[in-house]
CSV table of C-alpha atoms in Angstrom, one decimal:
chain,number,residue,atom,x,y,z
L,1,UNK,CA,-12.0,-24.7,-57.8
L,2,UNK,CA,-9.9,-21.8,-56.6
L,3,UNK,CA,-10.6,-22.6,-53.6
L,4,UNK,CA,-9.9,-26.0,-53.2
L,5,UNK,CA,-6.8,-26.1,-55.1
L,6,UNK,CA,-5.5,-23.6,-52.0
L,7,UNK,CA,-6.8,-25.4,-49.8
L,8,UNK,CA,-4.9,-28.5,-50.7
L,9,UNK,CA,-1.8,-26.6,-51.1
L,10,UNK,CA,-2.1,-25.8,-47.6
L,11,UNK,CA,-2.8,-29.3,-46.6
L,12,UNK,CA,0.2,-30.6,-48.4
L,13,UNK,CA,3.3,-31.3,-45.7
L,14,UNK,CA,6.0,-29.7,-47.9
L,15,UNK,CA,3.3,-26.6,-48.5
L,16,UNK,CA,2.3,-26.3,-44.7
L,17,UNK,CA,6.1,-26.7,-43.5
L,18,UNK,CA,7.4,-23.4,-45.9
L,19,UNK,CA,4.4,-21.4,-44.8
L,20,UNK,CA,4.9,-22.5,-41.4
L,21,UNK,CA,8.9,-21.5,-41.6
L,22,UNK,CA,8.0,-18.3,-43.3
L,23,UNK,CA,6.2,-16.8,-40.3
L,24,UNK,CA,8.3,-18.1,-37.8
L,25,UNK,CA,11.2,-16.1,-39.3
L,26,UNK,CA,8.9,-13.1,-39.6
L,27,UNK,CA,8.0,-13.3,-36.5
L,28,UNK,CA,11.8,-13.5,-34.9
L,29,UNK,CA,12.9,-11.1,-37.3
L,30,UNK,CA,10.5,-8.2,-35.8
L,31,UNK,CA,11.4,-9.5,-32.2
L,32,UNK,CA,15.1,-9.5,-32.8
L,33,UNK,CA,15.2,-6.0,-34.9
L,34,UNK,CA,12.6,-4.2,-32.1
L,35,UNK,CA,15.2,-5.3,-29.2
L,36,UNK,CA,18.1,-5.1,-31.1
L,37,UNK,CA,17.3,-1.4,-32.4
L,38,UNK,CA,18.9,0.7,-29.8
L,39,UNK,CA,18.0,4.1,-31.8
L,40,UNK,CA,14.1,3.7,-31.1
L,41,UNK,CA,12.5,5.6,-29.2
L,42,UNK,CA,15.4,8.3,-28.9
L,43,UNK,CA,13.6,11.6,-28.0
L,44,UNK,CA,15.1,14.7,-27.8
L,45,UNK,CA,15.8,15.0,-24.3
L,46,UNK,CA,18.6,12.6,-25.6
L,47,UNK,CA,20.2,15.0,-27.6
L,48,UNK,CA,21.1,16.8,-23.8
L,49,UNK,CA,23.2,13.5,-23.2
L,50,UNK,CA,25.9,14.3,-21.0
L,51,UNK,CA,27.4,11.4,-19.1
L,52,UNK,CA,29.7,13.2,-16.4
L,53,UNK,CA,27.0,15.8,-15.9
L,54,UNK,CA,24.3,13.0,-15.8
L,55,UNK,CA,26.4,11.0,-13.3
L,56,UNK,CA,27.0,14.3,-11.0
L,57,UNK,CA,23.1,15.0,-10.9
L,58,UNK,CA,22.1,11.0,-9.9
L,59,UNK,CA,24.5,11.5,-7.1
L,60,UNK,CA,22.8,14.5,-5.8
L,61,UNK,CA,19.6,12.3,-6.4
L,62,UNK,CA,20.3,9.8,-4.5
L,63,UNK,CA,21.3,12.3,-1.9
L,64,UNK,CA,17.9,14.0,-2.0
L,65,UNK,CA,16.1,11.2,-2.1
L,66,UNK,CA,17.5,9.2,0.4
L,67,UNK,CA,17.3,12.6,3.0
L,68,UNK,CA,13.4,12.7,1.8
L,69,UNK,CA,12.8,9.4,2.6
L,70,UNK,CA,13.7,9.8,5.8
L,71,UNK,CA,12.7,12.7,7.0
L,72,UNK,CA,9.2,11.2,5.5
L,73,UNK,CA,9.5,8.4,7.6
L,74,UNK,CA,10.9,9.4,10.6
L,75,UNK,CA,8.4,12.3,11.4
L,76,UNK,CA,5.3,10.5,12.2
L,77,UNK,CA,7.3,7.6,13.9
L,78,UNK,CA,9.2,9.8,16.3
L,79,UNK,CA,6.3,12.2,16.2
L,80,UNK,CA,3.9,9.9,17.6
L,81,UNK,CA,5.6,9.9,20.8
L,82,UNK,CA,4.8,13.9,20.8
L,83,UNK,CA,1.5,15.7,21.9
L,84,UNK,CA,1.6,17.9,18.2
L,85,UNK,CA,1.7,14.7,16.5
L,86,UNK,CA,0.2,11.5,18.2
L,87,UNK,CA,-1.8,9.4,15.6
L,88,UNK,CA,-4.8,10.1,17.2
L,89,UNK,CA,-4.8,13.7,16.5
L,90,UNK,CA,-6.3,16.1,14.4
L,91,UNK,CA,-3.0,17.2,12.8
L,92,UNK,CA,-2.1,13.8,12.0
L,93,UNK,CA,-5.0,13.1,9.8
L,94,UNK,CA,-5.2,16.1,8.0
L,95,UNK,CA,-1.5,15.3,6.8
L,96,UNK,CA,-2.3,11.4,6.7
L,97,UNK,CA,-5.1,13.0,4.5
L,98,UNK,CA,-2.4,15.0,2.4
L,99,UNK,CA,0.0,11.9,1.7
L,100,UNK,CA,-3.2,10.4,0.9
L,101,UNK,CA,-3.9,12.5,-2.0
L,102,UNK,CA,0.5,12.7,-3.3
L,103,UNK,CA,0.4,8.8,-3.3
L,104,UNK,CA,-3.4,8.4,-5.1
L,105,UNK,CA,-2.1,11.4,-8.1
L,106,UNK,CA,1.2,9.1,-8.3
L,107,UNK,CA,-0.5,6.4,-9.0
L,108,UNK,CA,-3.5,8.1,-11.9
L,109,UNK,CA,-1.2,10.7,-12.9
L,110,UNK,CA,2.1,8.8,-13.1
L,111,UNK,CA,2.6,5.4,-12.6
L,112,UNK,CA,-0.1,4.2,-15.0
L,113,UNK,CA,0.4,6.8,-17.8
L,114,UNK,CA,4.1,5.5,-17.8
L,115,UNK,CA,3.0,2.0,-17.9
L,116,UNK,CA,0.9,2.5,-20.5
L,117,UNK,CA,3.1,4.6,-22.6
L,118,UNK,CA,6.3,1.8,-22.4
L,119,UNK,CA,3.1,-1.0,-23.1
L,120,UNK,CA,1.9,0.5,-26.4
L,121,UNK,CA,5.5,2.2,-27.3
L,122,UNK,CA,6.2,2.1,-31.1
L,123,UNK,CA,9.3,-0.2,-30.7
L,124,UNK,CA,7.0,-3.0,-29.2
L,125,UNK,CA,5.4,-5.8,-31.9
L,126,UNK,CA,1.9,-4.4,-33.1
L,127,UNK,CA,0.9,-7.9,-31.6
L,128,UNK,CA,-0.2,-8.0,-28.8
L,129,UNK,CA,0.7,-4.9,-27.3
L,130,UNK,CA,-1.1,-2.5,-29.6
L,131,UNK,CA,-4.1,-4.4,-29.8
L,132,UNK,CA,-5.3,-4.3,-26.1
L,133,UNK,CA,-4.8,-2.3,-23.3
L,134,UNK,CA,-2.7,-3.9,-21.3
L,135,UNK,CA,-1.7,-1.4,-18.8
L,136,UNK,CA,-5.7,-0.4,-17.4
L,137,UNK,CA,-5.6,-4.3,-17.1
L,138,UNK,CA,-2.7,-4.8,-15.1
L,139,UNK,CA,-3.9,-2.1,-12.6
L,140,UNK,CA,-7.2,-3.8,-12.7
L,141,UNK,CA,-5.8,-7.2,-11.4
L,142,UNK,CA,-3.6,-5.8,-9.1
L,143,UNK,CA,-6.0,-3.8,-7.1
L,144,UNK,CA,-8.2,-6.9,-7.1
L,145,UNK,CA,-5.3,-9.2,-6.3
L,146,UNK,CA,-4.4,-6.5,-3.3
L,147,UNK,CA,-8.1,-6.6,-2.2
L,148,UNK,CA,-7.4,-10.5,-1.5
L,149,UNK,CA,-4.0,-10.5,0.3
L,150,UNK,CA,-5.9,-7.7,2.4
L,151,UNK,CA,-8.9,-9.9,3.5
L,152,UNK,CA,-6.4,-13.0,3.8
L,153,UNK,CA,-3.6,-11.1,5.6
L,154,UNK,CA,-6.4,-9.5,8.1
L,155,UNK,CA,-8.3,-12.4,8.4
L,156,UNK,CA,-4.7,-14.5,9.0
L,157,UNK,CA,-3.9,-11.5,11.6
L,158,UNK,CA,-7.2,-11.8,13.0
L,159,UNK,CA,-6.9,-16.0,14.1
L,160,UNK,CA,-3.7,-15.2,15.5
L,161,UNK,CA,-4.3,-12.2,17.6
L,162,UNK,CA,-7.6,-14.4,19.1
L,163,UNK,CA,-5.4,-18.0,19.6
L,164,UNK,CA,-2.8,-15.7,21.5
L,165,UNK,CA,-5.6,-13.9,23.5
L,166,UNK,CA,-7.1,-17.3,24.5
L,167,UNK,CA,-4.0,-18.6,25.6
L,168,UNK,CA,-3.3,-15.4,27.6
L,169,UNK,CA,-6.7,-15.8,29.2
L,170,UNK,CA,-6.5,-19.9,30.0
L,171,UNK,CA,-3.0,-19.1,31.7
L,172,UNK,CA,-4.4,-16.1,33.4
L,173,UNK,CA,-7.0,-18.0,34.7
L,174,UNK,CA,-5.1,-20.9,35.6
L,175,UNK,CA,-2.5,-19.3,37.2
L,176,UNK,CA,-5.5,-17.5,39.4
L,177,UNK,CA,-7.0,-21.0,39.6
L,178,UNK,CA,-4.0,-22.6,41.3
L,179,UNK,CA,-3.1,-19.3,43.2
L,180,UNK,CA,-6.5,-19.6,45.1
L,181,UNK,CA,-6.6,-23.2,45.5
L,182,UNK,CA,-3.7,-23.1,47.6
L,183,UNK,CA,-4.6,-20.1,49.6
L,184,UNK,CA,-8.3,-21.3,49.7
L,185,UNK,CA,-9.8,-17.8,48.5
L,186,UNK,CA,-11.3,-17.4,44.6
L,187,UNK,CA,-10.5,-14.3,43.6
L,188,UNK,CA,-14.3,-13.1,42.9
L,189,UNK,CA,-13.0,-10.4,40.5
L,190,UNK,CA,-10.5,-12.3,38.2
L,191,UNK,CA,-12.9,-15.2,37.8
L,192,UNK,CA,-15.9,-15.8,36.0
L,193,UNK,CA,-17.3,-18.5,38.2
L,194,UNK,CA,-20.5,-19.5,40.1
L,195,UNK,CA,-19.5,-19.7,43.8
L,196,UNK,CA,-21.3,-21.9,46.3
L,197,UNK,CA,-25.1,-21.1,46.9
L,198,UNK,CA,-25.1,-18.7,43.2
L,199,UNK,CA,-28.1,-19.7,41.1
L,200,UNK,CA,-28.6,-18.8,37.8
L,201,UNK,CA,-31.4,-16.2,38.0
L,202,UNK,CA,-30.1,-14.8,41.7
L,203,UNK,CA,-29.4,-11.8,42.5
L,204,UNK,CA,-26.4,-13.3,44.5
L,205,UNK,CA,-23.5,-13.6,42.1
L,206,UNK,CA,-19.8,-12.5,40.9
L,207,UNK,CA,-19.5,-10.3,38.2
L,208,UNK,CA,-16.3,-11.4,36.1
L,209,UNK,CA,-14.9,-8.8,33.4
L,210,UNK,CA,-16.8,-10.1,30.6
L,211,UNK,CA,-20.0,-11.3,32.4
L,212,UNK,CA,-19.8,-7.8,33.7
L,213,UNK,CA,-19.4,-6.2,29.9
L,214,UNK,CA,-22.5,-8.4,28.8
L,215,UNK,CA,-24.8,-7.7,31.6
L,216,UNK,CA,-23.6,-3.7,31.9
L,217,UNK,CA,-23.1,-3.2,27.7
L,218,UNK,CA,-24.1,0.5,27.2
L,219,UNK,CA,-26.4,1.2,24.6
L,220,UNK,CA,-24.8,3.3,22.4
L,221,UNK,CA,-27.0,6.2,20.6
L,222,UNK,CA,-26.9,7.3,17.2
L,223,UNK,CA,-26.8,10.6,15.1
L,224,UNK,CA,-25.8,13.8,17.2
L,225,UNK,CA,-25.8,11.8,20.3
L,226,UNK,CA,-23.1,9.3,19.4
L,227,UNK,CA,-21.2,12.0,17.9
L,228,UNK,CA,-21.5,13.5,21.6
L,229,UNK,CA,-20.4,10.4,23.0
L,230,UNK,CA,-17.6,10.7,20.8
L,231,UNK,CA,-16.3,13.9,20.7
L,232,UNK,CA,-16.1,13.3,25.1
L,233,UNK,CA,-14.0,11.0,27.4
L,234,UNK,CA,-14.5,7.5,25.6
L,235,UNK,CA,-12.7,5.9,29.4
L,236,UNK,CA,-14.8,6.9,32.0
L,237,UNK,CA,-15.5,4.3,35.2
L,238,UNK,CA,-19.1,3.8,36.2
L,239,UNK,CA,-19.7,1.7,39.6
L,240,UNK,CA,-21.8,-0.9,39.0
L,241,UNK,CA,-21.6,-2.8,42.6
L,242,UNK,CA,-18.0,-2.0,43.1
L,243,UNK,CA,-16.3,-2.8,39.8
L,244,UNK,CA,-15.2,0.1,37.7
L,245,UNK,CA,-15.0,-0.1,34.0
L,246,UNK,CA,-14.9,1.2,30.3
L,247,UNK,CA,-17.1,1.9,27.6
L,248,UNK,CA,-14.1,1.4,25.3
L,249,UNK,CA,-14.5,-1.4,23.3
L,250,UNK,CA,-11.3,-3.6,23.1
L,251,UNK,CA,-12.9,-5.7,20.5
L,252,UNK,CA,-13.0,-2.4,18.3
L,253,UNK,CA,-9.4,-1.4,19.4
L,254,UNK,CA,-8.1,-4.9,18.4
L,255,UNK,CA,-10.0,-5.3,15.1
L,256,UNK,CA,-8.4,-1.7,14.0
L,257,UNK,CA,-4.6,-2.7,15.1
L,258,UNK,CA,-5.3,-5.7,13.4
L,259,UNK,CA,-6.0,-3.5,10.3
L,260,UNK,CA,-3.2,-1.3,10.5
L,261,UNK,CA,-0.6,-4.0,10.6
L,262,UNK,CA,-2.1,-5.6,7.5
L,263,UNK,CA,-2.4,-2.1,5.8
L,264,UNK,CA,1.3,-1.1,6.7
L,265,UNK,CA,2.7,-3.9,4.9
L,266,UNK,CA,0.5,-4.1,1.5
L,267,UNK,CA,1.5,0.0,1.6
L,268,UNK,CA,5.1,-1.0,1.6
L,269,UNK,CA,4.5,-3.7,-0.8
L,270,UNK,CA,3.1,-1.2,-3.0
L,271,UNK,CA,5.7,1.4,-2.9
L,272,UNK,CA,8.9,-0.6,-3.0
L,273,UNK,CA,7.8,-1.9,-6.2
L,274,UNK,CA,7.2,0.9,-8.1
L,275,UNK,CA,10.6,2.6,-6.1
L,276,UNK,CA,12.6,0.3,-7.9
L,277,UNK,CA,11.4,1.1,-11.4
L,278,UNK,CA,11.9,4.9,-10.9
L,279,UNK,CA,15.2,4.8,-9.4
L,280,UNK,CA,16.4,2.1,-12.2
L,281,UNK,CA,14.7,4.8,-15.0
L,282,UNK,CA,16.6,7.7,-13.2
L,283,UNK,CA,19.6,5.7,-12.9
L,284,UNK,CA,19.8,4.7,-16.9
L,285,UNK,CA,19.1,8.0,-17.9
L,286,UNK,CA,22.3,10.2,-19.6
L,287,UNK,CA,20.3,13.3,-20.0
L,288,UNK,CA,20.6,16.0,-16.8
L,289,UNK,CA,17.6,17.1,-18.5
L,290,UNK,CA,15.9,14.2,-17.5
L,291,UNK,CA,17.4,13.6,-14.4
L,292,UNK,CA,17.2,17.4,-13.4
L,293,UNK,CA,13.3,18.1,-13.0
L,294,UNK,CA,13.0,14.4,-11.1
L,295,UNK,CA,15.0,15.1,-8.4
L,296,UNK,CA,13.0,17.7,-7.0
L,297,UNK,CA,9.7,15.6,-8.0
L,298,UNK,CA,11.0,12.6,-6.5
L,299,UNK,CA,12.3,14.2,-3.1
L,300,UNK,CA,8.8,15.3,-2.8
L,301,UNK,CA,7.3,12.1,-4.0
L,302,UNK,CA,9.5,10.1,-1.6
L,303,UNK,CA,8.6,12.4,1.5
L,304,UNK,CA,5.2,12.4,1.8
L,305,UNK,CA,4.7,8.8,0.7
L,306,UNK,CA,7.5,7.7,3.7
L,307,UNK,CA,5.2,9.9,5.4
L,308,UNK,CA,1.6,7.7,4.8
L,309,UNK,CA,3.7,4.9,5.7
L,310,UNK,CA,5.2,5.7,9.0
L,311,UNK,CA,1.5,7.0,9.8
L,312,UNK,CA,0.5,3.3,9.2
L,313,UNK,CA,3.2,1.7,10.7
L,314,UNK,CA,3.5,3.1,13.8
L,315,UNK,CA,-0.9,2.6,14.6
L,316,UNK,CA,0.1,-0.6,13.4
L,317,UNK,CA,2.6,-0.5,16.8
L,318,UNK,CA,5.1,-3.2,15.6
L,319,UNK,CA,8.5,-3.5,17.4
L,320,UNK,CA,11.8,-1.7,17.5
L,321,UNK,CA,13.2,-4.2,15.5
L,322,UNK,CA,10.0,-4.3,12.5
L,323,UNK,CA,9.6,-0.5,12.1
L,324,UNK,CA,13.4,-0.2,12.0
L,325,UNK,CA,13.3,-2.5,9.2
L,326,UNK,CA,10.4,-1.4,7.4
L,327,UNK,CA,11.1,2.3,7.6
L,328,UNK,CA,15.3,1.0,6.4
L,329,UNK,CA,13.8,-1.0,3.9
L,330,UNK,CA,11.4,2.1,2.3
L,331,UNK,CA,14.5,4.7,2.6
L,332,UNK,CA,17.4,2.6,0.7
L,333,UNK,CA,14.9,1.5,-2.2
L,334,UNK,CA,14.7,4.5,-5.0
L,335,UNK,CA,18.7,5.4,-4.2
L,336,UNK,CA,19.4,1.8,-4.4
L,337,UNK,CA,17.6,1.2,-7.7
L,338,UNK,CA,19.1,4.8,-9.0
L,339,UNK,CA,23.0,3.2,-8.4
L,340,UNK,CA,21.8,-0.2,-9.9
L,341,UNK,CA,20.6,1.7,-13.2
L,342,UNK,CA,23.5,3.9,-12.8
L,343,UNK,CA,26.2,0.9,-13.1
L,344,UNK,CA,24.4,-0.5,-15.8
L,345,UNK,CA,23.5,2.3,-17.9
L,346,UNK,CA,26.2,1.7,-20.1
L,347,UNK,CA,24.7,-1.4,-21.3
L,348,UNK,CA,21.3,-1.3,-20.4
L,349,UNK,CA,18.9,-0.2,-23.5
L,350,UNK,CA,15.9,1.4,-21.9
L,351,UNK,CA,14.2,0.9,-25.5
L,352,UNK,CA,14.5,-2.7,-26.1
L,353,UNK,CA,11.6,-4.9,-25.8
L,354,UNK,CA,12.0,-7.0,-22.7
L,355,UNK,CA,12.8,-3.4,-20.9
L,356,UNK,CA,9.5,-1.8,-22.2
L,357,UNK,CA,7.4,-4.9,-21.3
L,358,UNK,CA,8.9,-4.8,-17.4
L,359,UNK,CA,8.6,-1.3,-17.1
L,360,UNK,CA,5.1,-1.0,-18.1
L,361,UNK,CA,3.9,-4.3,-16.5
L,362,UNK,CA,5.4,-3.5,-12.8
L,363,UNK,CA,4.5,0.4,-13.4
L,364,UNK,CA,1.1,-0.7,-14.0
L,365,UNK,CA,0.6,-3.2,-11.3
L,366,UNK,CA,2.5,-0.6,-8.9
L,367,UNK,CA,-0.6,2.2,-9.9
L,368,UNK,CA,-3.1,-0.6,-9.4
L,369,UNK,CA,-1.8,-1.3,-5.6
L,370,UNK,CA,-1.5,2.2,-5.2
L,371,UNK,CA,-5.1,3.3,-6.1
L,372,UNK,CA,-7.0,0.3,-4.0
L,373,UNK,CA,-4.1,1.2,-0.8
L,374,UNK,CA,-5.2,5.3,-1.1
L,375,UNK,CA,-8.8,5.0,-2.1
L,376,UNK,CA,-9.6,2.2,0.5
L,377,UNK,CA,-7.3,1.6,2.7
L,378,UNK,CA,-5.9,5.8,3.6
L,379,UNK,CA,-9.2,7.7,2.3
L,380,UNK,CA,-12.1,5.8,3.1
L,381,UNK,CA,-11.1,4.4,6.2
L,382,UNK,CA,-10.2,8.1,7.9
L,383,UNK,CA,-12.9,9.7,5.7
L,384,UNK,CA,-16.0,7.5,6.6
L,385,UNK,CA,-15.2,7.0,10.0
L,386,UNK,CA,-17.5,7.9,13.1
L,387,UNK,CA,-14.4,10.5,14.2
L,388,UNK,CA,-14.2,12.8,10.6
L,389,UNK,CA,-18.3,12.6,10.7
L,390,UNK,CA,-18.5,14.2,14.1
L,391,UNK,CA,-16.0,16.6,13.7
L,392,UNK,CA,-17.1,19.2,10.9
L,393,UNK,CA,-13.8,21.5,11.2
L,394,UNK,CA,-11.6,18.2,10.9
L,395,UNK,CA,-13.8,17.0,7.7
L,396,UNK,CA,-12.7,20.9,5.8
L,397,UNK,CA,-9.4,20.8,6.7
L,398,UNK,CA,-9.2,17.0,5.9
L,399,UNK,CA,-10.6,17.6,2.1
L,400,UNK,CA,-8.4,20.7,1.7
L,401,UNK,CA,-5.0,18.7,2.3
L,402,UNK,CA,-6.1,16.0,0.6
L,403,UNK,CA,-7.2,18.0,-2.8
L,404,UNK,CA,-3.9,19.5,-2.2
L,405,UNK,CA,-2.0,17.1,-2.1
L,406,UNK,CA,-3.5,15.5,-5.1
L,407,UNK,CA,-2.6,18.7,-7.0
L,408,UNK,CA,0.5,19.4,-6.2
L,409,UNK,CA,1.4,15.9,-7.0
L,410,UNK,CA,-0.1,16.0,-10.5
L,411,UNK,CA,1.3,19.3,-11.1
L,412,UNK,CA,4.8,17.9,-10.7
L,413,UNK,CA,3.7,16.0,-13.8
L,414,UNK,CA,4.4,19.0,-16.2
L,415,UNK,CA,8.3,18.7,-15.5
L,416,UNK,CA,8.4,14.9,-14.9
């Protein structure tokens, strides 16, 4: 009887309406108190609040930072053009291989610690943020979400670079075409044509570029021969009834810049958007003792990941105009974000709810793009290629840099 007599309590309108008002006034109550309560969350590096000294130190910040950035930047895109330096040396991969290791130790030892730590803060509702991890599932997505643009932006890359190179081709041959029409000579070399009297099985017949790469395709041997073959001259001319050519395989060389250019800009993508969050959470920040320790962090931070990214961009070989941007674009971000949370730090409570719930989302989406970009699209791709594999010395020095790196960048951890 119990029972039922709550049960139609709860049925009745004017019963179901005041239970239903009840917790809808509880519920903006806790929502309204948590964002309107600008004393949670103080900690005690609060209590070193110093406002001219804070304002002094996130000028020198920005100065660091931007100078980091870059030098970061600028040294593989400028060094590139220099023997000691050329993207197809040693020494770049070993400190490709270093960067490699700073950006993968941002992104597991800070970026998703910090988002987690502003999703399950204390001044957040119990409901939902306490009750599921929100952070680890964030990451999740994003690495999966980055794994798509990267097949779509390669595969989009991929169509274009081929519709270009077959209208290159048709015009090449037409122009050769109309050339030799009006002369009355073919070209034998620039065409792929039967010519009067060829047969398909004769021995009389003109090799074209790639009729001559399909009937001439050099086997290529495997274990320590291959690594041989690698290690030596990959362009090397073999005459093969006059016609001179290359085992290098353009198809290989196309497919990689292809690769690059897709990798370049998902790398940016990635650290633009977790540069704006720390430059905003320097930039709010009162406490030089906050600020103090991540400006040496961040200078570091911002060097060798400007560093990973020029690497990409410039074996991704885009323009004057693109790297410019790109490399301008990388530079400006975490100095632009520290003078936006600088002007608004007055105002801006780093505590309230909707600030903890876009910090930790974008921190946590930031560590997820970061740990599919260094694990698969950095690491795996130098370490598991047929160049590191044939080349013990490169492999040791290549694992020491990037176990380095790794450490120093987590180490940076005990002071911010």
């Amino acid at each position: 009887m119990f029972f039922l007599e709550d049960l139609w309590q709860i049925l009745c309108v004017q019963g179901f309406q005041d239970k239903a008002r009840v917790l809808s006034e509880s519920l903006l109550r806790t929502v309204s108190e948590s964002m309107g309560n600008s004393d949670c969350g103080v900690s005690e590096l609060e209590l070193c609040r110093d406002d001219s000294a804070a304002f002094h130190f996130k000028l020198i910040a920005i100065a660091s930072i931007l100078t980091s950035g870059v030098i970061g930047i600028a040294i593989p895109l400028f060094g590139s053009q220099r023997r000691f330096l050329k993207t197809d040396g040693n020494l770049f991969v070993a400190a490709k291989a270093f960067a490699a290791g700073v950006i993968l130790a941002t992104a597991f030892v800070h970026m998703l610690p910090d988002g987690s730590n502003a999703l399950s803060d204390p001044c957040l509702p119990k409901f939902p943020w306490s009750k599921f991890p929100f952070s680890g599932f964030f990451a999740m997505m994003a690495s999966l979400l980055t794994l798509l643009v990267d097949f779509v932006g390669t595969q989009y890359y991929e169509r274009k670079q081929g519709v270009i190179r077959s209208k290159e081709e048709e015009n090449r041959v037409g122009s050769v075409v109309d050339s030799g029409l009006e002369s009355g000579i073919l070209p034998a070399g620039d065409l792929n044509v039967k010519l009067f009297g060829e047969e398909d099985g004769g021995a009389m017949h003109i090799v074209g570029m790639h009729a001559h790469a399909g009937h001439h395709r050099p086997s290529h041997p495997q274990g320590k021969e291959a690594c041989d073959g690698h290690v030596r001259v990959h362009d090397h001319g073999h005459a093969h009834g006059g016609h001179g050519h290359s085992h290098g395989l353009d198809g290989d060389d196309d497919e990689s810049g292809v690769r690059h250019v897709v990798i370049s800009q998902i790398l940016e993508l990635g650290i633009v958007s977790h540069s704006v969050i720390i430059g905003l959470s320097l930039g709010v920040s009162h406490s030089p003792c906050t600020i103090r320790p991540l400006i040496a962090a961040l200078s570091f931070h911002q060097f060798f990941e400007g560093f990973a990214l020029g690497g990409c961009i410039s074996q991704a070989q885009f323009n004057t105009l693109s790297t410019s941007l790109m490399a301008v674009f990388f530079a400006i971000t975490t100095p632009i974000g520290i003078a936006i949370g600088a002007a608004v730090a007055s105002t801006y409570n780093p505590n309230s709810t909707g600030a903890l719930i876009a910090e930790g989302i974008l921190d946590s989406l930031s560590a997820g793009i970061l740990v599919y970009m260094a694990l698969v699209d950095l690491i795996a791709a130098d370490f598991l290629s047929k160049r590191m594999s044939c080349n013990f010395r490169l492999q040791i020095v290549s694992y020491c840099t990037l176990f380095l790196g790794a450490g120093l960048m987590s180490s940076l951890a005990l002071w911010a």
